[in-house]
mmCIF file of C-alpha atoms in Angstrom:
data_model
loop_
_atom_site.group_PDB
_atom_site.id
_atom_site.type_symbol
_atom_site.label_atom_id
_atom_site.label_comp_id
_atom_site.label_asym_id
_atom_site.label_seq_id
_atom_site.Cartn_x
_atom_site.Cartn_y
_atom_site.Cartn_z
ATOM 1 C CA MET A 22 34.675 -65.978 -52.131
ATOM 2 C CA ASN A 23 35.789 -65.998 -48.499
ATOM 3 C CA ASP A 24 38.497 -68.545 -47.939
ATOM 4 C CA GLN A 25 36.838 -69.561 -44.774
ATOM 5 C CA LEU A 26 33.309 -70.059 -46.294
ATOM 6 C CA VAL A 27 34.586 -72.342 -48.776
ATOM 7 C CA SER A 28 36.238 -74.469 -46.587
ATOM 8 C CA MET A 29 33.011 -74.779 -44.220
ATOM 9 C CA ILE A 30 30.640 -75.760 -47.356
ATOM 10 C CA THR A 31 33.541 -78.726 -48.106
ATOM 11 C CA GLN A 32 33.671 -80.030 -44.768
ATOM 12 C CA LEU A 33 29.702 -80.201 -44.943
ATOM 13 C CA VAL A 34 29.581 -81.479 -48.364
ATOM 14 C CA MET A 35 31.964 -84.521 -47.232
ATOM 15 C CA GLU A 36 29.925 -85.090 -43.946
ATOM 16 C CA LYS A 37 26.985 -85.943 -45.959
ATOM 17 C CA MET A 38 28.639 -87.923 -48.430
ATOM 18 C CA GLU A 39 29.962 -90.142 -45.522
ATOM 19 C CA LYS A 40 26.116 -90.561 -43.950
ATOM 20 C CA THR A 41 25.049 -91.651 -47.502
ATOM 21 C CA THR A 42 28.017 -94.114 -47.854
ATOM 22 C CA GLU A 43 27.056 -95.712 -44.626
ATOM 23 C CA GLY A 44 23.639 -96.150 -45.171
ATOM 24 C CA GLN A 45 22.084 -93.668 -42.957
ATOM 25 C CA ALA A 46 19.083 -92.015 -44.585
ATOM 26 C CA PRO A 47 18.696 -87.910 -44.405
ATOM 27 C CA ASP A 48 16.536 -86.416 -42.021
ATOM 28 C CA VAL A 49 13.281 -85.766 -43.409
ATOM 29 C CA ILE A 50 11.072 -82.967 -41.743
ATOM 30 C CA THR A 51 7.400 -83.890 -42.263
ATOM 31 C CA THR A 52 4.420 -81.750 -41.297
ATOM 32 C CA ARG A 53 0.807 -82.855 -41.560
ATOM 33 C CA THR A 54 -2.164 -80.547 -42.143
ATOM 34 C CA GLU A 55 -6.043 -81.299 -40.945
ATOM 35 C CA GLU A 56 -7.702 -79.245 -43.532
ATOM 36 C CA PRO A 57 -7.445 -77.994 -46.917
ATOM 37 C CA LEU A 58 -6.667 -74.424 -47.998
ATOM 38 C CA ILE A 59 -9.301 -74.508 -50.434
ATOM 39 C CA LYS A 60 -12.329 -77.013 -50.383
ATOM 40 C CA PHE A 61 -14.415 -77.314 -53.548
ATOM 41 C CA TYR A 62 -18.522 -78.488 -53.149
ATOM 42 C CA ASP A 63 -20.933 -78.941 -55.825
ATOM 43 C CA THR A 64 -23.519 -77.812 -53.487
ATOM 44 C CA ALA A 65 -23.985 -76.235 -50.042
ATOM 45 C CA ALA A 66 -25.260 -79.689 -49.279
ATOM 46 C CA THR A 67 -22.060 -81.850 -49.557
ATOM 47 C CA LYS A 68 -20.196 -79.507 -47.708
ATOM 48 C CA GLY A 69 -17.864 -81.676 -45.557
ATOM 49 C CA ALA A 70 -19.159 -84.612 -47.069
ATOM 50 C CA THR A 71 -15.916 -85.260 -49.009
ATOM 51 C CA GLU A 72 -12.114 -83.602 -48.931
ATOM 52 C CA LEU A 73 -10.511 -83.448 -52.098
ATOM 53 C CA ALA A 74 -7.492 -81.470 -51.575
ATOM 54 C CA GLU A 75 -4.399 -82.134 -49.827
ATOM 55 C CA PRO A 76 -1.813 -81.187 -47.860
ATOM 56 C CA MET A 77 -3.844 -80.841 -44.990
ATOM 57 C CA SER A 78 -3.640 -77.416 -42.939
ATOM 58 C CA THR A 79 -4.320 -76.691 -39.452
ATOM 59 C CA THR A 80 -6.753 -74.224 -39.873
ATOM 60 C CA SER A 81 -10.339 -75.333 -39.133
ATOM 61 C CA GLU A 82 -12.532 -73.749 -42.084
ATOM 62 C CA PRO A 83 -11.138 -73.322 -45.975
ATOM 63 C CA LEU A 84 -9.850 -70.065 -46.533
ATOM 64 C CA ILE A 85 -12.121 -69.766 -50.132
ATOM 65 C CA GLN A 86 -15.485 -71.794 -50.674
ATOM 66 C CA LEU A 87 -16.268 -72.380 -54.329
ATOM 67 C CA TYR A 88 -20.075 -73.295 -55.361
ATOM 68 C CA GLN A 89 -20.773 -73.752 -58.908
ATOM 69 C CA GLN A 90 -24.194 -71.920 -59.335
ATOM 70 C CA GLY A 91 -26.637 -69.512 -57.751
ATOM 71 C CA THR A 92 -26.750 -69.316 -53.986
ATOM 72 C CA PRO A 93 -25.629 -72.093 -51.203
ATOM 73 C CA GLN A 94 -29.596 -72.837 -50.654
ATOM 74 C CA GLN A 95 -30.178 -73.151 -54.602
ATOM 75 C CA ALA A 96 -27.278 -74.219 -56.066
ATOM 76 C CA HIS A 97 -27.745 -77.625 -58.064
ATOM 77 C CA ILE A 98 -25.277 -79.151 -60.610
ATOM 78 C CA ALA A 99 -26.694 -81.842 -63.243
ATOM 79 C CA PRO A 100 -24.669 -84.585 -64.214
ATOM 80 C CA ALA A 101 -22.428 -84.453 -66.910
ATOM 81 C CA THR A 102 -23.315 -87.132 -69.859
ATOM 82 C CA PHE A 103 -21.540 -87.836 -72.758
ATOM 83 C CA GLU A 104 -24.577 -89.166 -75.053
ATOM 84 C CA GLN A 105 -25.967 -86.235 -75.825
ATOM 85 C CA PRO A 106 -24.786 -85.373 -79.660
ATOM 86 C CA LEU A 107 -22.760 -82.429 -80.038
ATOM 87 C CA ASN A 108 -24.692 -81.111 -83.060
ATOM 88 C CA VAL A 109 -28.221 -80.646 -82.748
ATOM 89 C CA ALA A 110 -30.421 -78.993 -85.429
ATOM 90 C CA VAL A 111 -32.280 -76.144 -84.322
ATOM 91 C CA PRO A 112 -35.257 -74.980 -86.408
ATOM 92 C CA ILE A 113 -34.606 -71.561 -87.995
ATOM 93 C CA LYS A 114 -37.520 -69.190 -87.159
ATOM 94 C CA PRO A 115 -37.938 -65.803 -89.079
ATOM 95 C CA PHE A 116 -36.876 -62.506 -87.173
ATOM 96 C CA GLN A 117 -39.901 -61.046 -85.884
ATOM 97 C CA PHE A 118 -40.159 -57.539 -83.736
ATOM 98 C CA GLU A 119 -41.602 -57.520 -80.565
ATOM 99 C CA ALA A 120 -45.111 -56.196 -80.208
ATOM 100 C CA ASP A 121 -45.549 -53.194 -78.927
ATOM 101 C CA THR A 122 -47.772 -52.612 -76.144
ATOM 102 C CA LEU A 123 -49.617 -49.265 -76.504
ATOM 103 C CA THR A 124 -52.348 -47.806 -74.224
ATOM 104 C CA ASP A 125 -56.046 -47.296 -75.785
ATOM 105 C CA SER A 126 -55.779 -43.639 -75.946
ATOM 106 C CA ILE A 127 -52.404 -43.911 -78.003
ATOM 107 C CA GLN A 128 -54.039 -46.678 -80.036
ATOM 108 C CA ALA A 129 -56.955 -44.394 -80.840
ATOM 109 C CA ALA A 130 -54.542 -41.286 -81.919
ATOM 110 C CA LYS A 131 -52.955 -43.523 -84.336
ATOM 111 C CA LYS A 132 -56.112 -44.584 -86.322
ATOM 112 C CA HIS A 133 -56.521 -40.565 -87.040
ATOM 113 C CA THR A 134 -52.668 -39.639 -88.133
ATOM 114 C CA PRO A 135 -49.841 -41.199 -89.644
ATOM 115 C CA ALA A 136 -47.577 -39.376 -87.429
ATOM 116 C CA ARG A 137 -44.874 -41.378 -85.513
ATOM 117 C CA ILE A 138 -46.641 -41.317 -81.944
ATOM 118 C CA GLY A 139 -46.130 -44.103 -79.318
ATOM 119 C CA VAL A 140 -43.200 -45.290 -81.119
ATOM 120 C CA GLY A 141 -41.433 -45.942 -78.024
ATOM 121 C CA ARG A 142 -37.425 -46.202 -77.367
ATOM 122 C CA ALA A 143 -34.919 -48.023 -76.404
ATOM 123 C CA GLY A 144 -33.090 -45.905 -73.770
ATOM 124 C CA THR A 145 -32.487 -42.174 -75.534
ATOM 125 C CA ARG A 146 -32.552 -43.890 -78.675
ATOM 126 C CA PRO A 147 -35.462 -44.714 -80.784
ATOM 127 C CA LYS A 148 -35.865 -48.387 -81.160
ATOM 128 C CA THR A 149 -34.640 -50.358 -83.896
ATOM 129 C CA LYS A 150 -37.677 -50.851 -86.341
ATOM 130 C CA THR A 151 -38.413 -47.196 -85.820
ATOM 131 C CA TRP A 152 -34.986 -45.868 -87.068
ATOM 132 C CA LEU A 153 -35.308 -48.402 -90.169
ATOM 133 C CA LYS A 154 -38.938 -47.254 -91.172
ATOM 134 C CA PHE A 155 -37.537 -43.637 -90.947
ATOM 135 C CA ARG A 156 -34.589 -44.443 -93.082
ATOM 136 C CA LEU A 157 -36.699 -45.934 -95.800
ATOM 137 C CA ASP A 158 -39.313 -43.267 -95.676
ATOM 138 C CA HIS A 159 -36.453 -40.793 -96.263
ATOM 139 C CA ALA A 160 -34.926 -42.801 -98.977
ATOM 140 C CA ALA A 161 -38.230 -42.958 -100.669
ATOM 141 C CA ALA A 162 -38.438 -38.852 -100.328
ATOM 142 C CA VAL A 163 -34.582 -38.371 -101.831
ATOM 143 C CA ASP A 164 -36.190 -40.997 -104.794
ATOM 144 C CA ALA A 165 -39.278 -38.778 -105.029
ATOM 145 C CA VAL A 166 -37.144 -35.721 -105.765
ATOM 146 C CA TYR A 167 -34.426 -37.079 -108.036
ATOM 147 C CA GLY A 168 -36.515 -39.859 -109.923
ATOM 148 C CA GLU A 169 -38.059 -39.050 -113.355
ATOM 149 C CA VAL A 170 -41.530 -39.573 -114.930
ATOM 150 C CA THR A 171 -41.528 -42.463 -117.569
ATOM 151 C CA GLU A 172 -41.733 -41.938 -121.109
ATOM 152 C CA ASP A 173 -44.492 -45.042 -121.077
ATOM 153 C CA LEU A 174 -46.795 -43.076 -118.579
ATOM 154 C CA LEU A 175 -46.520 -39.788 -120.971
ATOM 155 C CA GLN A 176 -47.520 -42.066 -123.870
ATOM 156 C CA LYS A 177 -50.712 -43.303 -122.131
ATOM 157 C CA LEU A 178 -52.080 -39.639 -121.684
ATOM 158 C CA ASP A 179 -51.166 -38.579 -125.195
ATOM 159 C CA VAL A 180 -49.220 -35.491 -123.858
ATOM 160 C CA PHE A 181 -46.123 -33.999 -125.155
ATOM 161 C CA GLN A 182 -43.430 -32.603 -123.256
ATOM 162 C CA VAL A 183 -41.358 -29.175 -122.696
ATOM 163 C CA THR A 184 -38.904 -27.859 -120.137
ATOM 164 C CA THR A 185 -38.023 -24.796 -118.229
ATOM 165 C CA LYS A 186 -34.959 -23.082 -117.867
ATOM 166 C CA VAL A 187 -33.561 -25.253 -115.899
ATOM 167 C CA THR A 188 -30.828 -27.688 -116.672
ATOM 168 C CA ASP A 189 -30.405 -30.608 -113.813
ATOM 169 C CA LYS A 190 -31.908 -31.567 -110.722
ATOM 170 C CA GLU A 191 -29.413 -29.519 -108.905
ATOM 171 C CA GLU A 192 -30.168 -26.179 -110.463
ATOM 172 C CA TYR A 193 -33.913 -27.036 -110.073
ATOM 173 C CA ILE A 194 -33.326 -27.111 -106.401
ATOM 174 C CA THR A 195 -31.139 -24.338 -105.907
ATOM 175 C CA ARG A 196 -32.973 -22.103 -108.208
ATOM 176 C CA PRO A 197 -36.693 -21.949 -107.993
ATOM 177 C CA ASP A 198 -36.684 -18.735 -110.194
ATOM 178 C CA LEU A 199 -35.611 -20.994 -113.248
ATOM 179 C CA GLY A 200 -38.335 -23.559 -112.653
ATOM 180 C CA ARG A 201 -40.943 -20.546 -113.310
ATOM 181 C CA ARG A 202 -39.836 -19.546 -116.796
ATOM 182 C CA LEU A 203 -40.168 -22.000 -119.726
ATOM 183 C CA SER A 204 -37.148 -22.502 -122.344
ATOM 184 C CA ASP A 205 -37.439 -20.642 -125.575
ATOM 185 C CA GLU A 206 -37.731 -24.182 -127.513
ATOM 186 C CA ALA A 207 -41.144 -24.662 -124.975
ATOM 187 C CA LYS A 208 -42.815 -21.696 -125.826
ATOM 188 C CA SER A 209 -42.546 -22.453 -129.514
ATOM 189 C CA LEU A 210 -43.494 -25.855 -129.285
ATOM 190 C CA ILE A 211 -46.436 -24.840 -127.139
ATOM 191 C CA GLN A 212 -47.743 -22.143 -129.578
ATOM 192 C CA GLN A 213 -47.402 -24.546 -132.129
ATOM 193 C CA LYS A 214 -49.070 -27.588 -130.590
ATOM 194 C CA CYS A 215 -51.572 -25.995 -128.055
ATOM 195 C CA LYS A 216 -55.110 -24.739 -128.683
ATOM 196 C CA GLN A 217 -55.366 -20.658 -128.193
ATOM 197 C CA GLN A 218 -57.736 -19.271 -125.962
ATOM 198 C CA PRO A 219 -59.405 -22.398 -124.090
ATOM 199 C CA LYS A 220 -61.815 -22.617 -121.211
ATOM 200 C CA VAL A 221 -59.469 -24.955 -119.069
ATOM 201 C CA GLN A 222 -56.144 -25.583 -119.837
ATOM 202 C CA ILE A 223 -54.373 -28.799 -117.837
ATOM 203 C CA ILE A 224 -50.781 -29.020 -117.250
ATOM 204 C CA ILE A 225 -48.928 -31.719 -115.669
ATOM 205 C CA SER A 226 -45.570 -31.575 -114.003
ATOM 206 C CA ASN A 227 -43.191 -33.738 -111.717
ATOM 207 C CA GLY A 228 -42.087 -30.568 -109.550
ATOM 208 C CA LEU A 229 -40.904 -32.053 -106.509
ATOM 209 C CA SER A 230 -42.134 -35.664 -106.741
ATOM 210 C CA ALA A 231 -41.991 -37.606 -109.847
ATOM 211 C CA SER A 232 -43.335 -40.840 -107.708
ATOM 212 C CA ALA A 233 -46.566 -38.581 -107.150
ATOM 213 C CA ILE A 234 -47.425 -38.071 -110.709
ATOM 214 C CA GLU A 235 -46.276 -41.943 -111.648
ATOM 215 C CA GLU A 236 -48.898 -42.938 -108.810
ATOM 216 C CA ASN A 237 -51.632 -40.574 -109.275
ATOM 217 C CA VAL A 238 -51.773 -38.725 -112.131
ATOM 218 C CA GLN A 239 -53.497 -40.964 -114.420
ATOM 219 C CA ASP A 240 -56.557 -41.616 -112.085
ATOM 220 C CA VAL A 241 -56.846 -37.650 -111.522
ATOM 221 C CA TYR A 242 -56.526 -36.781 -115.151
ATOM 222 C CA LEU A 243 -59.043 -38.883 -116.641
ATOM 223 C CA ALA A 244 -61.427 -38.182 -113.891
ATOM 224 C CA LEU A 245 -60.859 -34.681 -114.295
ATOM 225 C CA GLN A 246 -61.695 -34.930 -118.343
ATOM 226 C CA GLN A 247 -64.874 -36.807 -117.788
ATOM 227 C CA SER A 248 -66.056 -34.416 -114.816
ATOM 228 C CA LEU A 249 -65.377 -31.611 -117.585
ATOM 229 C CA SER A 250 -66.841 -33.257 -120.184
ATOM 230 C CA ASN A 251 -70.195 -34.038 -118.314
ATOM 231 C CA LEU A 252 -70.165 -29.994 -117.195
ATOM 232 C CA ASN A 253 -69.798 -29.247 -121.349
ATOM 233 C CA ILE A 254 -66.583 -27.660 -120.810
ATOM 234 C CA ASP A 255 -63.844 -27.065 -123.189
ATOM 235 C CA ILE A 256 -60.327 -28.275 -122.681
ATOM 236 C CA GLY A 257 -57.093 -27.310 -123.954
ATOM 237 C CA THR A 258 -54.387 -29.459 -125.387
ATOM 238 C CA THR A 259 -52.594 -30.776 -122.113
ATOM 239 C CA PHE A 260 -48.815 -30.989 -122.107
ATOM 240 C CA TYR A 261 -46.271 -32.142 -119.465
ATOM 241 C CA ILE A 262 -43.450 -29.832 -118.077
ATOM 242 C CA ASP A 263 -40.116 -31.244 -116.834
ATOM 243 C CA LYS A 264 -38.813 -29.581 -113.326
ATOM 244 C CA GLY A 265 -41.560 -27.079 -113.244
ATOM 245 C CA ARG A 266 -42.684 -24.508 -110.420
ATOM 246 C CA VAL A 267 -46.237 -23.404 -109.246
ATOM 247 C CA ALA A 268 -45.814 -20.022 -110.607
ATOM 248 C CA LEU A 269 -44.864 -21.421 -114.140
ATOM 249 C CA MET A 270 -48.917 -21.148 -114.694
ATOM 250 C CA ASP A 271 -48.768 -17.661 -114.858
ATOM 251 C CA GLU A 272 -46.454 -17.714 -118.181
ATOM 252 C CA ILE A 273 -48.423 -20.575 -119.670
ATOM 253 C CA GLY A 274 -51.749 -18.601 -118.972
ATOM 254 C CA GLU A 275 -50.394 -15.351 -120.501
ATOM 255 C CA LEU A 276 -48.839 -17.420 -123.554
ATOM 256 C CA LEU A 277 -52.441 -19.307 -124.133
ATOM 257 C CA GLN A 278 -54.811 -16.987 -123.040
ATOM 258 C CA ALA A 279 -56.381 -19.666 -120.833
ATOM 259 C CA GLU A 280 -59.669 -18.606 -118.251
ATOM 260 C CA VAL A 281 -58.533 -21.531 -115.894
ATOM 261 C CA ILE A 282 -55.347 -23.381 -115.456
ATOM 262 C CA VAL A 283 -55.351 -26.494 -113.695
ATOM 263 C CA TYR A 284 -52.014 -27.540 -112.682
ATOM 264 C CA LEU A 285 -51.241 -30.895 -111.650
ATOM 265 C CA ILE A 286 -47.547 -31.018 -109.952
ATOM 266 C CA GLY A 287 -45.925 -33.238 -107.481
ATOM 267 C CA GLU A 288 -45.445 -31.930 -103.986
ATOM 268 C CA ARG A 289 -42.779 -31.935 -101.931
ATOM 269 C CA PRO A 290 -41.842 -35.139 -100.494
ATOM 270 C CA GLY A 291 -42.272 -35.512 -96.753
ATOM 271 C CA LEU A 292 -41.743 -39.079 -94.517
ATOM 272 C CA VAL A 293 -44.784 -39.757 -94.384
ATOM 273 C CA SER A 294 -45.633 -39.795 -97.754
ATOM 274 C CA ALA A 295 -43.851 -39.354 -101.123
ATOM 275 C CA GLU A 296 -46.298 -39.721 -103.413
ATOM 276 C CA SER A 297 -48.657 -37.128 -102.722
ATOM 277 C CA MET A 298 -49.749 -34.563 -105.603
ATOM 278 C CA SER A 299 -51.539 -31.080 -105.989
ATOM 279 C CA ALA A 300 -53.896 -29.629 -107.882
ATOM 280 C CA TYR A 301 -53.612 -25.998 -108.310
ATOM 281 C CA LEU A 302 -56.212 -23.891 -110.246
ATOM 282 C CA CYS A 303 -56.522 -20.047 -111.264
ATOM 283 C CA TYR A 304 -58.683 -17.821 -112.671
ATOM 284 C CA LYS A 305 -56.727 -15.968 -115.787
ATOM 285 C CA PRO A 306 -53.167 -16.386 -114.229
ATOM 286 C CA ARG A 307 -50.904 -14.066 -115.783
ATOM 287 C CA ILE A 308 -47.309 -12.878 -114.940
ATOM 288 C CA GLY A 309 -47.628 -11.195 -111.707
ATOM 289 C CA THR A 310 -50.543 -13.038 -110.212
ATOM 290 C CA VAL A 311 -50.289 -13.179 -106.313
ATOM 291 C CA GLU A 312 -50.469 -16.503 -104.114
ATOM 292 C CA ALA A 313 -54.029 -15.166 -102.784
ATOM 293 C CA GLU A 314 -55.624 -15.653 -106.237
ATOM 294 C CA ARG A 315 -54.465 -19.467 -106.316
ATOM 295 C CA MET A 316 -56.629 -22.489 -104.947
ATOM 296 C CA VAL A 317 -54.687 -25.665 -104.535
ATOM 297 C CA ILE A 318 -56.358 -29.014 -103.718
ATOM 298 C CA SER A 319 -53.160 -30.789 -102.019
ATOM 299 C CA ASN A 320 -52.577 -34.477 -100.281
ATOM 300 C CA ILE A 321 -53.984 -36.185 -103.391
ATOM 301 C CA HIS A 322 -52.723 -39.834 -102.810
ATOM 302 C CA LYS A 323 -53.887 -42.987 -101.762
ATOM 303 C CA GLY A 324 -53.468 -42.426 -98.029
ATOM 304 C CA GLY A 325 -55.047 -38.835 -98.569
ATOM 305 C CA ILE A 326 -57.830 -37.736 -101.155
ATOM 306 C CA PRO A 327 -58.339 -40.764 -103.490
ATOM 307 C CA PRO A 328 -57.055 -39.577 -107.141
ATOM 308 C CA LEU A 329 -60.167 -40.534 -108.818
ATOM 309 C CA GLU A 330 -61.933 -38.678 -106.225
ATOM 310 C CA ALA A 331 -60.043 -35.667 -106.419
ATOM 311 C CA GLY A 332 -60.168 -35.268 -110.028
ATOM 312 C CA ALA A 333 -64.307 -35.411 -109.951
ATOM 313 C CA TYR A 334 -64.385 -32.796 -107.331
ATOM 314 C CA LEU A 335 -61.555 -30.602 -109.761
ATOM 315 C CA GLY A 336 -64.544 -30.665 -111.960
ATOM 316 C CA THR A 337 -66.944 -28.598 -109.660
ATOM 317 C CA ILE A 338 -64.197 -26.160 -108.781
ATOM 318 C CA VAL A 339 -63.627 -25.304 -112.275
ATOM 319 C CA GLN A 340 -66.943 -24.914 -112.884
ATOM 320 C CA LYS A 341 -67.432 -22.352 -109.671
ATOM 321 C CA ILE A 342 -64.730 -20.436 -111.088
ATOM 322 C CA LEU A 343 -65.765 -20.268 -114.369
ATOM 323 C CA HIS A 344 -69.357 -18.986 -112.505
ATOM 324 C CA TYR A 345 -68.113 -16.195 -110.602
ATOM 325 C CA GLU A 346 -65.055 -15.603 -112.586
ATOM 326 C CA ALA A 347 -62.568 -15.546 -110.062
ATOM 327 C CA SER A 348 -60.286 -17.893 -107.878
ATOM 328 C CA GLY A 349 -58.703 -17.823 -104.340
ATOM 329 C CA VAL A 350 -59.552 -15.516 -102.025
ATOM 330 C CA GLU A 351 -61.645 -13.464 -104.210
ATOM 331 C CA LEU A 352 -64.104 -16.577 -105.204
ATOM 332 C CA VAL A 353 -64.487 -17.442 -101.568
ATOM 333 C CA ALA A 354 -65.802 -13.474 -100.983
ATOM 334 C CA LYS A 355 -68.296 -13.825 -104.032
ATOM 335 C CA GLU A 356 -69.659 -17.301 -103.026
ATOM 336 C CA GLY A 357 -70.130 -16.129 -99.224
#
């Protein structure tokens, strides 16, 4: 450090100490400001009523004005109290979705279709209620495909069970051709237990929806039996086929030489219903039968054709097929 600077600092320190010992107070420079740099107001109405900050500045207006809430004209602060309890019991209410407001035209349309119309949206996405219902219906469809018909139902219907050449559900979905052919054991069992050359042979299969069979087949089958009995139409030995396809009726028709086959099978499930069943009918089905020769009554479930009504109606269709000795397009042509 510069010696001259050190000497000057030392001299100043000595002079300050001498003044202190002589009782002389050091000079203090004070300034006074007239206004605070920042003012706080509860409301705009109390502006200028109370000054809360010091030291004061020479400015006439505060640099920043803070209001508790709202606009300066609407601001209002409720006085704070400590008498209210901290934990107030709030009654728990069950969650409810908002009620949808639909136009009259959409409400009228919804009465005639189960399709998802007028469900609205939240921005670019479906509403939570719509999305959850979609996921529920999709899960029900998956369960219908991969489900199995219970043994209790088969015992109630008093039917025996056979299998196709399909080994599991994955193969059933990816190999429809295997679902159209009976296994060797199934052929032997059918020939042993079933009546040969029946007027009407009824067969049942889970197809693509075990839920459809569980929900509908008992009412349909019993109503169909009653209808055919009233019409004095002979019925063969009914049996159940696991993982069968529609065209399997051709091989069964050739095996039993039946005049008419009624095939009750679970439909491919959708997002509207996973419990829909169909009834396929054909006059003397044989291997090589074309689809135009088949007939189908579909959408049999509680939201479509009632099962009991469908069973009774199938009896009248069988009577027509036997009378005209035709089914499908040919039956329509002969009736016309």
